[in-house]
Amino acid sequence: MISLCNVTKTFRKDFWSPSFTALDNVSFTIGEGEAIGFLGANGAGKTTALKILFDFIKPNSGKVEFSGTAGKNLSEALGRIGYLPERPYFYPHLTGAEFVHYMGELTDVSKSDRVQRMQYWAERFKIDHALGRMIRGYSKGMLQRIGFVSILVHNPDILILDEPLSGLDPIGRKELKDVLREIAKLGKTVFFSSHIVSDIEEVCKKVVVLEKGALLYEGDIESLLSEHDSKVYELKIRTFAEKLKLENEVFYEKLYDLHIHRIDGFVSENVARVLSSGAEIYSLNPLRPSLEQIIYKIRP
Amino acid sequence: MYNSVAKALIIARYTFIEVYKSKIMFNVLILGLAIAVLSFIAAEFTYGVPGRVALDIGLGLLSLSAVGISVFMGATLISKEIEQRTVYMTLSRPVGRVSFLLGRVLGMVLILLINILLLGIIICSVTIMFGGEVGPLFVWTILLSYIESIILLFIVISCSLVANTIITVISSLTIYATGHALIETMTFTTVKSNALLMKLLKILEVVFPNFSKLNIKPYLLYEQNLPHDFLWNALSYGTVYGLMMFVVAAILFVKKSLD
Ligand SMILES: Nc1ncnc2c1ncn2[C@@H]1O[C@H](COP(=O)(O)OP(=O)(O)OP(=O)(O)O)[C@@H](O)[C@H]1O
Ligand SMILES: [Mg+2]
């Protein structure tokens, strides 16, 4: 529906300095009704790719194509997209409500719809108490929240978010992920960037991985994770003085009264051993590979 | 087309609300008060016609405030949006870049209008209080001042799209001063006798805005009248120059890389 085709972008800091390749022949597609994570470390080129998608900056070569629900070109697509940039900022002297109306009016949303949707989303994002206050006084998380309200007020079919979870507290992160999952369930398209694998895993089925300006992977997140999953589990044991001997242990650490063991596969036997020794199992979790581990593994 | 203008008007409205709430207009009122007080003092301490003194001071402060608003607010009107990333929000809505620029500019033009109207009314009242007369030429003077400040605003915005704020402020003030001084320079005898210098000045006259054409304050103060075609001429010159500068700003903004 929205495709970046062979996009290359270089930056030149000064006229005489050598150019730096931020995106190197990158192609990927945001498909209709898909929930896609855009994964990449700091400086991988995620924000640059989105700026090119919205024509804020021009690529050196390559293009962006629109089709289907998105319409035929960017200007048709914009009315159906809700976009929140990285570290968003809004007119400081407008109130939150005024800003939401501004964004709604620019997308031709009727006044009654604006009021009703603003109320709904402001309550969901717990920013309704501050709608009448000037944005100047908003905290970082509040800016992020009013930003979500402002890009949902026209009921978009496609959400494109640049690091939407940064700046939110743990509860806010959970709330946003719930909303994104909900929106994805409605059959809408959700595309958001992050450098945390588990955040993407919780919301998305697909993932686009960028590393140093190059596309590393595009496809199912499940297969990427299982393919590269080390099947390591983390077992935390409490109220036991000595270190237990466990099979296939790959890592051990003692933190206060917690013994932290990481074991590769082979879980049941180890659990049985812990239980019979009389220790208390504090937690047992599969360890998801981190972004660095995945990138390290799939790097050509 | 209709849609683009409609979007520009929405942006203009919110730009106006934003500037209005930032209490800039409060400064206008303070300036108005200053005009009144200064006129009283000047009228007490100078010989001559108190009404004319009041008018002179008032109009001087009026253009000063218009130039100040154009230069200092225009320099950041668009560049701050890019710096603070607010521009991404607006441009991710179905709004073209020209609409966006037009909207921001119209909002400022409205602020300038209110500033000039408020001060104009104050000057008018003070002048009449001192026994001066206010006629149609006063309205023309203010109208042309207004157009001058709009042209300057467009020049400032164009500069701000290619240079940083400090350079923008310095260069647009330079352009403003040059635009006022050019014609006068050409009347100097030393300059007149130098053909090469005259040629250079003639070229500069075409490129630079001829602000002295829009400054009819001396006529208002001393002669009280001007032929109509001179006024219409000045008005159309100002309008055309202003439109041209807007086109320049629009081209620069459409081409600009927003990162
Ligand atoms: N305007 C610019 N001028 C010069 N270099 C730039 C510019 N914009 C981006 N870059 C460079 O391009 C690279 C990619 O930047 P980008 O902001 O796209 O990364 P990102 O994946 O969004 O990172 P993050 O997770 O930190 O947001 C970085 O090395 C950055 O320094
Ligand atoms: Mg980024």
Coordinates of C-alpha atoms and ligand atoms in Angstrom, one line a residue, chain A residues 47 86 162-163, ligand 2:
Chain A
T47 CA 13.5 8.7 11.0
E86 CA 9.9 11.7 16.8
D162 CA 8.2 7.4 15.1
E163 CA 9.2 6.0 18.4
Ligands
MG2 MG 14.7 8.4 14.8

